[in-house]
Short mmCIF file of C-alpha atoms and ligand atoms in Angstrom, two decimals:
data_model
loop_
_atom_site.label_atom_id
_atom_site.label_comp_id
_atom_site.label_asym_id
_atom_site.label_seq_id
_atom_site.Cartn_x
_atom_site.Cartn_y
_atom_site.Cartn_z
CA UNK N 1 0.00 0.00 0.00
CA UNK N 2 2.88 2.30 1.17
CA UNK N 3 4.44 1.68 -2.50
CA UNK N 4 1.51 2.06 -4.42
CA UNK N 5 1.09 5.79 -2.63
CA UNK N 6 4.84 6.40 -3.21
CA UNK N 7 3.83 5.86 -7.13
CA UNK N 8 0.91 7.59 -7.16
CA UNK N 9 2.93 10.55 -5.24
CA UNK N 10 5.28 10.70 -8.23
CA UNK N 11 2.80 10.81 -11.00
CA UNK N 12 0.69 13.63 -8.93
CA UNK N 13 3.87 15.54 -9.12
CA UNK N 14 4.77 15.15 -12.48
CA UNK N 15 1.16 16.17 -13.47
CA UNK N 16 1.27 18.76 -11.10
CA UNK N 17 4.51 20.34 -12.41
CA UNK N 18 2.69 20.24 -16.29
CA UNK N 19 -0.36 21.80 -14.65
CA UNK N 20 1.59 24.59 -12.97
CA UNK N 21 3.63 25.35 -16.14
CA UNK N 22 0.38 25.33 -18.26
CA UNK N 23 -1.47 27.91 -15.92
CA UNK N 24 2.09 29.93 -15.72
CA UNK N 25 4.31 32.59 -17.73
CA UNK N 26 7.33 30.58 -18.16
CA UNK N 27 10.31 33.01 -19.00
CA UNK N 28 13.19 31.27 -17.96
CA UNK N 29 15.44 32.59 -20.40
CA UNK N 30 17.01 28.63 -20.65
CA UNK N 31 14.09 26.97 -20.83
CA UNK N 32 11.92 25.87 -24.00
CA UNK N 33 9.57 23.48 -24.45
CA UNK N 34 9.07 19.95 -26.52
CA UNK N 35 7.09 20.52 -29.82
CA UNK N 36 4.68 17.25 -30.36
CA UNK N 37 6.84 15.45 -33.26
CA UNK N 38 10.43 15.87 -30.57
CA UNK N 39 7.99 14.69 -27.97
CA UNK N 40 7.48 11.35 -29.87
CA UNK N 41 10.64 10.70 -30.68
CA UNK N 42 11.98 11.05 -27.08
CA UNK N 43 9.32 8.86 -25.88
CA UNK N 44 10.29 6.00 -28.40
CA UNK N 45 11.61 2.77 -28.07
CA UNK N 46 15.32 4.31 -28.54
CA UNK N 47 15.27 5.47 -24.98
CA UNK N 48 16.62 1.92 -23.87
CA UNK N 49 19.19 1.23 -26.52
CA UNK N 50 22.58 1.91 -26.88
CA UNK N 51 25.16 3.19 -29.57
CA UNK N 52 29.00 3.84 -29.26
CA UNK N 53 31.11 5.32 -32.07
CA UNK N 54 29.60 6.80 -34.77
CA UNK N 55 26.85 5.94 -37.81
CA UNK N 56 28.52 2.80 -39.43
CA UNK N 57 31.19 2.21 -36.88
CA UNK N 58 29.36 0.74 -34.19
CA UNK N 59 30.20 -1.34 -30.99
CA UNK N 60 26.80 -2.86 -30.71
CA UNK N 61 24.80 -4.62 -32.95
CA UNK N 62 20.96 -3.12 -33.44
CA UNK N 63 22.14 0.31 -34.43
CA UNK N 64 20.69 0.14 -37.86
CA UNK N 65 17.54 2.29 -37.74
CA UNK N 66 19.40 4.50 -35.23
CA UNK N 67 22.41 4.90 -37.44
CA UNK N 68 19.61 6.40 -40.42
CA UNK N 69 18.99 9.21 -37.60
CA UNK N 70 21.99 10.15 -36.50
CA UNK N 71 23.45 10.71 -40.55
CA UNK N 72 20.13 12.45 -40.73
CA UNK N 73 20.81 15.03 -37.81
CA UNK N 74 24.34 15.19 -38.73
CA UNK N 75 23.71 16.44 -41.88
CA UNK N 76 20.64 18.87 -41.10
CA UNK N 77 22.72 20.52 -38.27
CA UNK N 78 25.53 21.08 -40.57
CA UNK N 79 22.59 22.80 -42.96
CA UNK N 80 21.11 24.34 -39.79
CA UNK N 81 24.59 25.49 -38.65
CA UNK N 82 25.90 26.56 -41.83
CA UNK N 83 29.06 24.75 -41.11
CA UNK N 84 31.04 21.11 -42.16
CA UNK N 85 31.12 19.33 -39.01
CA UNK N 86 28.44 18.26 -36.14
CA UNK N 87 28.72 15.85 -33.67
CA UNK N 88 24.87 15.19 -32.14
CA UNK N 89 25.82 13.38 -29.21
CA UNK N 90 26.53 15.15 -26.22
CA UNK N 91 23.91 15.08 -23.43
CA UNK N 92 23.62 18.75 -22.42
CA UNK N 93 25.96 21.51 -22.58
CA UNK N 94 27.97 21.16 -20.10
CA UNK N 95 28.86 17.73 -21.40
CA UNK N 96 29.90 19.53 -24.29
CA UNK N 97 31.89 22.01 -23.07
CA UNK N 98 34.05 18.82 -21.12
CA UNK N 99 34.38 16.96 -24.33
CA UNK N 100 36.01 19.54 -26.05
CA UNK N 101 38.01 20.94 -23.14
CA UNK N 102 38.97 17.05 -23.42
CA UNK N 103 39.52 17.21 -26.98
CA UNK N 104 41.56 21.13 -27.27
CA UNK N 105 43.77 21.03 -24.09
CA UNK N 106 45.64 19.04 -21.84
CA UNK N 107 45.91 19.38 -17.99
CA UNK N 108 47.91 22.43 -16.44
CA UNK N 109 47.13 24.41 -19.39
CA UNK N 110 45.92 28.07 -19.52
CA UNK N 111 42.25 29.38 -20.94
CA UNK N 112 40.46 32.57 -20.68
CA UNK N 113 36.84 32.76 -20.26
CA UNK N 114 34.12 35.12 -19.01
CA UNK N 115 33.97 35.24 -15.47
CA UNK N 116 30.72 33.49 -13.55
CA UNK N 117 30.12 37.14 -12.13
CA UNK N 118 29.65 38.92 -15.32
CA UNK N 119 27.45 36.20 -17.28
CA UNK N 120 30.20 33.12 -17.97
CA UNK N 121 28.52 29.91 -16.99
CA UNK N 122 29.61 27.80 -14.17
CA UNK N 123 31.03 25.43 -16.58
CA UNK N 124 33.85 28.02 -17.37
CA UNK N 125 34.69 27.89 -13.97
CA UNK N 126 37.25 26.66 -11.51
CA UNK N 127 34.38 25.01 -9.76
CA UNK N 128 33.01 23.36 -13.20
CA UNK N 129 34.14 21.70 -16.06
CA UNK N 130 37.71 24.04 -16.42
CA UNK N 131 38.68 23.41 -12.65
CA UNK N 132 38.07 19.63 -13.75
CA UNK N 133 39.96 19.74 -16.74
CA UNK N 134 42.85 20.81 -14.44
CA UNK N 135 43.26 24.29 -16.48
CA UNK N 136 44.61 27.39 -14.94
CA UNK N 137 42.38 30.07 -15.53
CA UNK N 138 42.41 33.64 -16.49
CA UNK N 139 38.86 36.00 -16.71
CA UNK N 140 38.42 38.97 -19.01
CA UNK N 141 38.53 42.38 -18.30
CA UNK N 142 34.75 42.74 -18.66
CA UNK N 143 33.02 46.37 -19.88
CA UNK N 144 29.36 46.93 -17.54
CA UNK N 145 27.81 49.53 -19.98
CA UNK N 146 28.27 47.35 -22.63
CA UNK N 147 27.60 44.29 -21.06
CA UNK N 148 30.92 42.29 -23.23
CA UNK N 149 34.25 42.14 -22.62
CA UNK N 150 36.04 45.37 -23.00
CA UNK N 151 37.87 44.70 -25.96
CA UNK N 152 40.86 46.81 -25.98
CA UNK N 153 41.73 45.15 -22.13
CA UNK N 154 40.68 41.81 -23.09
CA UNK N 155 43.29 42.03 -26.48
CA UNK N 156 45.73 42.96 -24.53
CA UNK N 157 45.37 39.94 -21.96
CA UNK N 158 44.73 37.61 -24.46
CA UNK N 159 48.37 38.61 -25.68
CA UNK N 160 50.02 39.05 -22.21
CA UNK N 161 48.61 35.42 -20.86
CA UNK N 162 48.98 33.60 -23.77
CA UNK N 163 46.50 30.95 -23.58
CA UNK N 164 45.86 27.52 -24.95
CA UNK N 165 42.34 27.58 -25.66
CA UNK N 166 40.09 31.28 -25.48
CA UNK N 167 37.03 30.64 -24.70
CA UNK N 168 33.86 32.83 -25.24
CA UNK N 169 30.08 33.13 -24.48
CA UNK N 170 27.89 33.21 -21.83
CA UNK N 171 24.47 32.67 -19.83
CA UNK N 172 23.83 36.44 -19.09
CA UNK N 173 24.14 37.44 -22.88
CA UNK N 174 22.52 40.60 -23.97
CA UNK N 175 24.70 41.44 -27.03
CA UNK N 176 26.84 39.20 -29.35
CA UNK N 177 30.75 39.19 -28.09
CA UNK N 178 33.10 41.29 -30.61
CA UNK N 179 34.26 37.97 -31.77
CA UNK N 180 36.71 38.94 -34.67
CA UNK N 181 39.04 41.04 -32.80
CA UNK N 182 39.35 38.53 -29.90
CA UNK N 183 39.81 35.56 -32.40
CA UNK N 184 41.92 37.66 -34.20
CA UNK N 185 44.41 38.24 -31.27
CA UNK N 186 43.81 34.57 -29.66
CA UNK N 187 45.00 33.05 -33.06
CA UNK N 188 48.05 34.97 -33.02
CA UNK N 189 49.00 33.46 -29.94
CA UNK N 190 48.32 30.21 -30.91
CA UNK N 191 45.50 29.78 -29.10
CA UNK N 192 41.82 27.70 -30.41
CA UNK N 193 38.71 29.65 -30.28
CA UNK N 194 35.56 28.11 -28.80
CA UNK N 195 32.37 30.20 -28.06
CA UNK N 196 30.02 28.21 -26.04
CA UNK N 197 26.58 29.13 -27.82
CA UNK N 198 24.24 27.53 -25.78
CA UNK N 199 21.92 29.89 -24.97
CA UNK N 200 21.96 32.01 -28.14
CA UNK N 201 22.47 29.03 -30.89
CA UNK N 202 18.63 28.61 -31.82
CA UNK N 203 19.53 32.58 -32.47
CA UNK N 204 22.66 31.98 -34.08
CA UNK N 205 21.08 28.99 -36.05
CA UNK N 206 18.30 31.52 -37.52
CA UNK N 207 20.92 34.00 -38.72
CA UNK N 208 19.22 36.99 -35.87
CA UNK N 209 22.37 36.74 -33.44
CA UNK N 210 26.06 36.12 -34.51
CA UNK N 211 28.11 33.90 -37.30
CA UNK N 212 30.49 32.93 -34.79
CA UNK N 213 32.03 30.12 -37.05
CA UNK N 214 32.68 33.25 -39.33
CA UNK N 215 34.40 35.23 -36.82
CA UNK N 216 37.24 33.30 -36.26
CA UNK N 217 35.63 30.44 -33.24
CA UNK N 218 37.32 26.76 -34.49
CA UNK N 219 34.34 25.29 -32.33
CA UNK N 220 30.90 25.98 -30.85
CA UNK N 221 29.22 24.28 -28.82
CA UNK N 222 25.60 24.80 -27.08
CA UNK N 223 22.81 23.16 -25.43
CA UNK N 224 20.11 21.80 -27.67
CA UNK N 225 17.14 22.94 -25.39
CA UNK N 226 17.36 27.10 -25.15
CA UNK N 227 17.06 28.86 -28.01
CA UNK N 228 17.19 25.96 -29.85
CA UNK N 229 14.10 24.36 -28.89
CA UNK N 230 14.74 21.12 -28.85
CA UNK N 231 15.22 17.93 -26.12
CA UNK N 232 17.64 18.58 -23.35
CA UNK N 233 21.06 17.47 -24.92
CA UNK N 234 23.80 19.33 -26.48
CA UNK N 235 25.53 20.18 -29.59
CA UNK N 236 29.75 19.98 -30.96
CA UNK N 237 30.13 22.42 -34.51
CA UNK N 238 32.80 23.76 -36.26
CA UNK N 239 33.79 24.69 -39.68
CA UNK N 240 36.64 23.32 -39.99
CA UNK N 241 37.54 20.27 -42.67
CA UNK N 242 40.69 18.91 -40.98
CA UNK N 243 39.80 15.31 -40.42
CA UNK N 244 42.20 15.25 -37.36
CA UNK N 245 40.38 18.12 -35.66
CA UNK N 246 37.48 16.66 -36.19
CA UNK N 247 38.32 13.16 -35.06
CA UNK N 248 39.85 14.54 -31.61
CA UNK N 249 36.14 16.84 -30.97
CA UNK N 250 34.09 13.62 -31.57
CA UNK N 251 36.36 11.73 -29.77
CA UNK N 252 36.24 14.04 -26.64
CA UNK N 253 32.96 13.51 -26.86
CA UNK N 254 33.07 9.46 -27.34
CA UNK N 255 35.08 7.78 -25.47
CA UNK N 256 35.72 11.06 -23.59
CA UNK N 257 32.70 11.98 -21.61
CA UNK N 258 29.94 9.61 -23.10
CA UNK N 259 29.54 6.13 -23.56
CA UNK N 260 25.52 5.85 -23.90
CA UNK N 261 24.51 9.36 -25.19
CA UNK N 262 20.76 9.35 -24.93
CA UNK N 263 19.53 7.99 -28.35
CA UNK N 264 16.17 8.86 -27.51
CA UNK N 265 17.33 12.56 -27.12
CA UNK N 266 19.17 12.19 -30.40
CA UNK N 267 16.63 11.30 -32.26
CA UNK N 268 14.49 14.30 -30.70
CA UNK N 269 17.35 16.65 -31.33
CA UNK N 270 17.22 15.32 -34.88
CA UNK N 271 13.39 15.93 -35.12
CA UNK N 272 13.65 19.36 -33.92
CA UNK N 273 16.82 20.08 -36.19
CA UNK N 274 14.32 19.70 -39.23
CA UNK N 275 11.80 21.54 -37.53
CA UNK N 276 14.37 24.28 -37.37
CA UNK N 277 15.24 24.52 -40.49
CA UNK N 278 11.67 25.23 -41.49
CA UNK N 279 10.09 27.44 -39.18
CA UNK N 280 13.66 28.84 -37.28
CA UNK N 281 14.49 31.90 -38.88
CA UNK N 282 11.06 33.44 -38.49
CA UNK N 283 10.92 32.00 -34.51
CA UNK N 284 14.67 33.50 -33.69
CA UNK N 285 13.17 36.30 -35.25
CA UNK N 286 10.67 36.81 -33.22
CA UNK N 287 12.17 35.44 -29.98
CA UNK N 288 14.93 38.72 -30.34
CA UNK N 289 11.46 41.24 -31.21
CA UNK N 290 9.71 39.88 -28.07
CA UNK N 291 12.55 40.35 -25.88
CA UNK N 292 12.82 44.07 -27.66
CA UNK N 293 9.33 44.68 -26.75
CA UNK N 294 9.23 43.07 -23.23
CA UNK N 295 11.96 45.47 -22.28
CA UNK N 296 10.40 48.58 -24.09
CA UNK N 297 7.13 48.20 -21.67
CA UNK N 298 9.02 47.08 -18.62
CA UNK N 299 11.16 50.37 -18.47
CA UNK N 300 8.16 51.91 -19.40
CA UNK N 301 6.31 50.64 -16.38
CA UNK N 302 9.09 52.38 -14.59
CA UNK N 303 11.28 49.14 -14.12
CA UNK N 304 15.41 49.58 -14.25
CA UNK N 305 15.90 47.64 -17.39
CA UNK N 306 19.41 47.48 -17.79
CA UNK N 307 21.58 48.25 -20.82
CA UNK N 308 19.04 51.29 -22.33
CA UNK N 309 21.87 52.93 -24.45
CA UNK N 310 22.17 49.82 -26.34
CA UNK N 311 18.53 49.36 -26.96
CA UNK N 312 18.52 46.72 -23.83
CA UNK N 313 18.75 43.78 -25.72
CA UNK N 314 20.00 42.06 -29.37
CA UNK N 315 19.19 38.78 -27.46
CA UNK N 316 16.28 36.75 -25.91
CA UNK N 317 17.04 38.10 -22.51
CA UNK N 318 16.55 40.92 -20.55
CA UNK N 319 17.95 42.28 -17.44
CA UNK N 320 16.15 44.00 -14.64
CA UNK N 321 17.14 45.37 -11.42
CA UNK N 322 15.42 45.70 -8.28
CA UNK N 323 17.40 47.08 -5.69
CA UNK N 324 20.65 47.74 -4.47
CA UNK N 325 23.95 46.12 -5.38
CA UNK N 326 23.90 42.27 -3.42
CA UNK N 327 20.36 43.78 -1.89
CA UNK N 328 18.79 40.34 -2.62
CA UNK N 329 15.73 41.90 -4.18
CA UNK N 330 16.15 40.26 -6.93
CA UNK N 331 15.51 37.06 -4.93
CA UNK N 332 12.64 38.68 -3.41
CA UNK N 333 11.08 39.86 -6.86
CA UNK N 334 11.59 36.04 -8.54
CA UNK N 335 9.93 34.84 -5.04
CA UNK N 336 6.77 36.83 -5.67
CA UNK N 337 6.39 36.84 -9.36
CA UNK N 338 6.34 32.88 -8.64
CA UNK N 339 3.29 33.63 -6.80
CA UNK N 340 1.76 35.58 -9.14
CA UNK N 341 2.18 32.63 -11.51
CA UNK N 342 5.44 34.15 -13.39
CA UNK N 343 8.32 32.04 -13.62
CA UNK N 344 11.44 33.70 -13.07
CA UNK N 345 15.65 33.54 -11.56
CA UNK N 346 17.37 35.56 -9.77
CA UNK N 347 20.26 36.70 -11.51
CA UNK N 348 23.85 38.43 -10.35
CA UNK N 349 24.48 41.66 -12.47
CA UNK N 350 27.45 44.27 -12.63
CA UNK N 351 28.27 45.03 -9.22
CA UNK N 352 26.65 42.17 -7.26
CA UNK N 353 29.05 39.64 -5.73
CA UNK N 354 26.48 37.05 -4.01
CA UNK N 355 24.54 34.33 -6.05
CA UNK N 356 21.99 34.09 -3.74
CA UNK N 357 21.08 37.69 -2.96
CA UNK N 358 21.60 39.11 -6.33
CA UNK N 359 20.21 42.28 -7.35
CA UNK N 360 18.53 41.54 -10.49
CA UNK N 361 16.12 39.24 -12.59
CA UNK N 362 16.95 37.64 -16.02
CA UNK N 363 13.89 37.24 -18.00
CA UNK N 364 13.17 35.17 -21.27
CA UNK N 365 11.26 34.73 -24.22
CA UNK N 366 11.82 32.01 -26.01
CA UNK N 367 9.07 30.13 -24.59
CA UNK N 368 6.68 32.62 -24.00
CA UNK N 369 7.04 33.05 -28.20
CA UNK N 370 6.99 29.47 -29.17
CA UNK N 371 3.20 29.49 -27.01
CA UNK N 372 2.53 32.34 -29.93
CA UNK N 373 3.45 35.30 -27.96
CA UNK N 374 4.09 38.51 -30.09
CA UNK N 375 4.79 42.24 -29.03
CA UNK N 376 1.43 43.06 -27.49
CA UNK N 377 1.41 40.89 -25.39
CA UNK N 378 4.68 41.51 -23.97
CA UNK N 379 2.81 45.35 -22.75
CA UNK N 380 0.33 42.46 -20.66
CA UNK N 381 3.49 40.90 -19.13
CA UNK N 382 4.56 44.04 -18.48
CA UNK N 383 1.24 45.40 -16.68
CA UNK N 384 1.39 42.36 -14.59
CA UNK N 385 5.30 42.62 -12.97
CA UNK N 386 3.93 46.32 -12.26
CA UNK N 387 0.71 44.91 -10.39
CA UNK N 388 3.20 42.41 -8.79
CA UNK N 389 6.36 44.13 -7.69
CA UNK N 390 5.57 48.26 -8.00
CA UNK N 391 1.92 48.15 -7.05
CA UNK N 392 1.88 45.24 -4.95
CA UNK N 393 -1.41 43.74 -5.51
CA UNK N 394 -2.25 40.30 -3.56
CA UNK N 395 -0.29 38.16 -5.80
CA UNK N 396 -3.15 35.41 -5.62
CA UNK N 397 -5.51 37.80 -7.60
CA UNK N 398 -2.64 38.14 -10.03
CA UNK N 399 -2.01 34.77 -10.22
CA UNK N 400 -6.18 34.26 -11.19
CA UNK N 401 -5.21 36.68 -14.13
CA UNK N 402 -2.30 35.19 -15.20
CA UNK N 403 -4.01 31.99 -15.35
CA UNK N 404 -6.46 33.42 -17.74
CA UNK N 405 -4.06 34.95 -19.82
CA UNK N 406 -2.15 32.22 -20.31
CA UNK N 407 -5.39 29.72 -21.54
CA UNK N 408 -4.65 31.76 -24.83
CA UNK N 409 -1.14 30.19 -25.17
CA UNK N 410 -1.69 26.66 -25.05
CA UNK N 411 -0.21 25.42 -28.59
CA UNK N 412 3.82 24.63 -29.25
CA UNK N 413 4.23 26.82 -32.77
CA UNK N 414 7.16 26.91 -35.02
CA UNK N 415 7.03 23.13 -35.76
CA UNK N 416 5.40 21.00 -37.90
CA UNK N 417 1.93 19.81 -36.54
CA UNK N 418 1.20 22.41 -33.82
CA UNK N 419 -0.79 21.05 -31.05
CA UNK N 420 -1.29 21.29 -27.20
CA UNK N 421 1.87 22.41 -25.91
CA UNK N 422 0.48 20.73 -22.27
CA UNK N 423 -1.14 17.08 -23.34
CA UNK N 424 -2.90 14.77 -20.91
CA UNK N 425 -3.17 17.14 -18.11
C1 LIG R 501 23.19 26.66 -19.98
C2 LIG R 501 24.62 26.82 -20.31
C3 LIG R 501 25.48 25.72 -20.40
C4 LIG R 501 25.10 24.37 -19.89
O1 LIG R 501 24.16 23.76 -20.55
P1 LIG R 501 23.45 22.45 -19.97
O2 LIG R 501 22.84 21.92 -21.20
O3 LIG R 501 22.51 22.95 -18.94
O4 LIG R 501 24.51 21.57 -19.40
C5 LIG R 501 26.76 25.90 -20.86
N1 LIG R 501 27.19 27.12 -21.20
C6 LIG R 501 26.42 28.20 -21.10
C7 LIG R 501 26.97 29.53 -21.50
C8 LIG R 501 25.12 28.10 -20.63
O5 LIG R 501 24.37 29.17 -20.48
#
């Protein structure tokens, strides 16, 4: 009896969490969610099999079918990517940042990255992926107005420290990085360029952000689930045709930090990479014009939106601030707009030094546009932060609003066969 309760516990929950997502705004900037073809394919029979190696080169027998879907996805993300080598196998980004940190340096070996405080994902980090990969580590010089590194400072440590691998992108990412100059002055040194892409590579991948395998980056890699709206999973690109390179970046990703790698998720990834190349141009689009907008009615509320001289964002996020510098109201403002049925983070900006009382708010819209959001109804977002966090209305009565709201957003768009974004609930 116990166990049977336990079960039914679990599957409450899960419905639960589909229910609370369906009657929310979801605008975590990384989050996305499944269209119905990606959902099928993740919830196939592949989900209990295994590949190693590559299509044709397998260790296991049983890989035919699955081998027709990985050439597949190979192939349309090199379309997709505009570029002449994939690898579709890593299981989130972070998994792909390892594999190539596996595959680009060795151990005691210097990079430079974006520091966690001004955007650089924990990944970059001593505590993350770097610190595991045993690399000494060296942050850019990083410029607050304009949200990037400052270029002139960051050329000239690029040349002083000399590193092995430069590496560039971030979570917090308003603007695209001035990639050219810093390739530019990392190649001289001898150094590979990576830019880690994986919140802005649905952008990237619908020609609306950066070409950053046209400014100078040998590799990219990314999640598959931000921007790029597919299953959770990740993403290994470059343009380069030098077999050798490209036999040590699949091989950090196989045998070096995956031996299963989700086939299920593959095929998903593969589903949503046609999907991409269909509807994605139009959907980055209007990701980047929602964001625009969202900001526009936000400052215009009387919110501190941050980056104004540079038209807040060229992104799908935007930045607000709520308080003083490591005040922790941005904490307090995610807490409430959770009540209010808005799904939020807390996020550090320039100036605040502690992760859990941050200052400020980073808000998304790739979601909130694949539900069929467009500009006006970023000005109804807008009205209800106000009611939430200037006017301070009950945030249950919001909440009843919200929920309203949001029963016009109940379809997945930009794929092919649109249909309830929330089934079986
Ligand atoms: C989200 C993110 C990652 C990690 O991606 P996961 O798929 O969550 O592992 C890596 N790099 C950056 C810049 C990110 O924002």
């Amino acid at each position: 009896m116990e166990n049977e309760n336990t079960i039914s516990n679990i599957l409450q929950a899960v419905d639960d969490s589909g229910r609370h997502y369906r009657d929310s705004i979801p605008m975590i900037a990384s989050e996305n969610i499944l269209s119905p073809l990606v959902r099928r394919a993740c919830n196939s029979d592949l989900h209990g099999r295994y590949a190693e190696g590559l299509p044709g080169k397998r260790y296991y027998q049983g890989c035919e079918d699955f081998d027709t879907i990985e050439s597949i996805g190979i192939a349309t993300a090199k379309r997709v990517f505009n570029c002449k080598f994939a690898n579709i196998q890593s299981t989130s980004g972070t998994n792909s940042n390892l594999g190539v940190l596996k595959a680009l340096t060795k151990p005691g070996q210097t990079i430079t990255a974006v520091s966690t405080a001004d955007g650089g994902h924990i990944s970059h980090a001593r505590m993350g992926a770097v610190g595991m990969r045993g690399l000494n580590l060296t942050t850019y010089p990083w410029d607050e107005d304009r949200m990037e590194p400052d270029l002139d400072a960051a050329v000239s440590m690029i040349r002083e420290v000399q590193p092995n691998l430069a590496l560039f992108g971030q979570s917090v990412f308003l603007f695209p990085t001035p990639l050219r100059e810093l390739s530019d002055a990392a190649h001289e040194v001898g150094a590979k360029v990576m830019y880690d892409g994986a919140h802005v590579l649905g952008l990237i991948a619908g020609n609306q952000f950066q070409d950053p395998l046209n400014e100078g980056a040998d590799v990219m890699t990314g999640s598959s689930h931000k921007t790029f709206p597919g299953p959770q999973g990740g993403f290994v690109l470059s343009n380069s045709d030098d077999e050798k390179f490209q036999k040590r970046l699949n091989n950090g990703i196989f045998p070096g930090v995956c031996s299963s790698y989700h086939l299920h998720h593959v095929a998903g990834k593969t589903v949503a990479l046609s999907e991409f190349e269909e509807f994605g141009a139009e959907y980055a689009k209007n990701i980047i014009s929602n964001a625009k907008s969202l900001a526009e009615f936000l400052a215009e509320e009387g919110f501190d939106v941050l980056a104004e001289d540079r038209g807040y964002t060229a992104s799908h996020q935007v930045l607000t601030r709520h308080g003083g510098i490591d005040s922790g109201a941005g904490r307090d403002a995610a807490l409430i707009l959770e009540k209010s049925g808005i799904i939020t983070n807390m996020n550090m900006l320039p100036g605040d030094s502690k992760a859990m009382s941050p200052s400020g708010l980073r808000l998304g819209t790739p979601e909130i546009t694949r539900l069929g959001m467009s500009n006006d109804d970023m000005k109804d977002i807008a009205k209800f932060f106000s009611r939430a966090l200037i006017r301070k209305e009950d945030p249950k009565v919001i909440q009843n609003d919200v929920k309203e709201f949001k029963s016009n957003f109940q379809t997945v768009n930009y794929c092919f066969e649109p249909s309830l974004a929330y089934p079986g609930l």
